[in-house]
Amino acid sequence: MHQETSNKQVNENRRIRMVGCSCWRRSRRSEG
């Protein structure tokens, strides 16, 4: 159970990071 909680936190952290990446990623896509 403890591992599951850690996995969930990592997933959330990854999602937040992905959202931030999407910001510059979208801009780059427009340039390309």
Coordinates of N, CA and C in Angstrom, one line a residue:
M1 N 0.9 -1.2 0.0 CA 0.0 0.0 0.0 C 0.9 1.3 0.0
H2 N 2.0 1.2 0.7 CA 2.9 2.3 0.8 C 3.4 2.6 -0.6
Q3 N 3.7 1.6 -1.3 CA 4.3 1.8 -2.6 C 3.3 2.5 -3.6
E4 N 2.0 2.1 -3.4 CA 1.0 2.6 -4.3 C 0.9 4.2 -4.1
T5 N 1.0 4.6 -2.8 CA 1.0 6.0 -2.5 C 2.1 6.7 -3.2
S6 N 3.3 6.1 -3.1 CA 4.5 6.7 -3.7 C 4.3 6.8 -5.3
N7 N 3.7 5.7 -5.8 CA 3.5 5.7 -7.3 C 2.5 6.8 -7.7
K8 N 1.5 7.0 -6.8 CA 0.5 8.0 -7.2 C 1.2 9.4 -7.1
Q9 N 2.0 9.6 -6.1 CA 2.7 10.9 -6.0 C 3.6 11.2 -7.2
V10 N 4.3 10.1 -7.6 CA 5.2 10.3 -8.7 C 4.4 10.6 -10.0
N11 N 3.3 9.9 -10.1 CA 2.4 10.1 -11.3 C 1.9 11.6 -11.3
E12 N 1.6 12.1 -10.2 CA 1.1 13.5 -10.1 C 2.2 14.4 -10.4
N13 N 3.3 14.1 -9.9 CA 4.5 15.0 -10.1 C 4.8 15.0 -11.6
R14 N 4.7 13.8 -12.2 CA 5.1 13.7 -13.6 C 4.0 14.5 -14.5
R15 N 2.8 14.4 -14.0 CA 1.7 15.0 -14.8 C 1.9 16.6 -14.7
I16 N 2.2 17.1 -13.6 CA 2.5 18.5 -13.4 C 3.6 18.9 -14.3
R17 N 4.7 18.1 -14.3 CA 5.9 18.4 -15.1 C 5.5 18.4 -16.6
M18 N 4.7 17.4 -16.9 CA 4.3 17.3 -18.4 C 3.5 18.5 -18.8
V19 N 2.6 19.0 -17.9 CA 1.8 20.2 -18.2 C 2.7 21.4 -18.5
G20 N 3.7 21.5 -17.6 CA 4.7 22.6 -17.8 C 5.4 22.5 -19.1
C21 N 5.8 21.2 -19.4 CA 6.5 21.0 -20.7 C 5.6 21.3 -21.9
S22 N 4.4 20.9 -21.7 CA 3.4 21.1 -22.8 C 3.4 22.6 -23.2
C23 N 3.6 23.5 -22.2 CA 3.6 24.9 -22.5 C 4.6 25.3 -23.6
W24 N 5.9 24.9 -23.3 CA 6.9 25.3 -24.3 C 6.8 24.3 -25.5
R25 N 6.3 23.2 -25.3 CA 6.2 22.2 -26.4 C 5.2 22.7 -27.4
R26 N 4.1 23.3 -26.9 CA 3.1 23.8 -27.9 C 3.7 24.9 -28.7
S27 N 4.4 25.7 -28.0 CA 5.0 26.9 -28.7 C 6.0 26.4 -29.8
R28 N 6.8 25.4 -29.4 CA 7.8 24.9 -30.4 C 7.0 24.3 -31.6
R29 N 5.9 23.6 -31.3 CA 5.2 23.0 -32.3 C 4.7 24.0 -33.4
S30 N 4.3 25.1 -32.8 CA 3.8 26.2 -33.7 C 4.9 26.7 -34.6
E31 N 6.1 26.8 -34.1 CA 7.3 27.2 -34.8 C 7.6 26.2 -35.9
G32 N 7.6 24.9 -35.5 CA 7.9 23.9 -36.5 C 6.8 23.8 -37.6

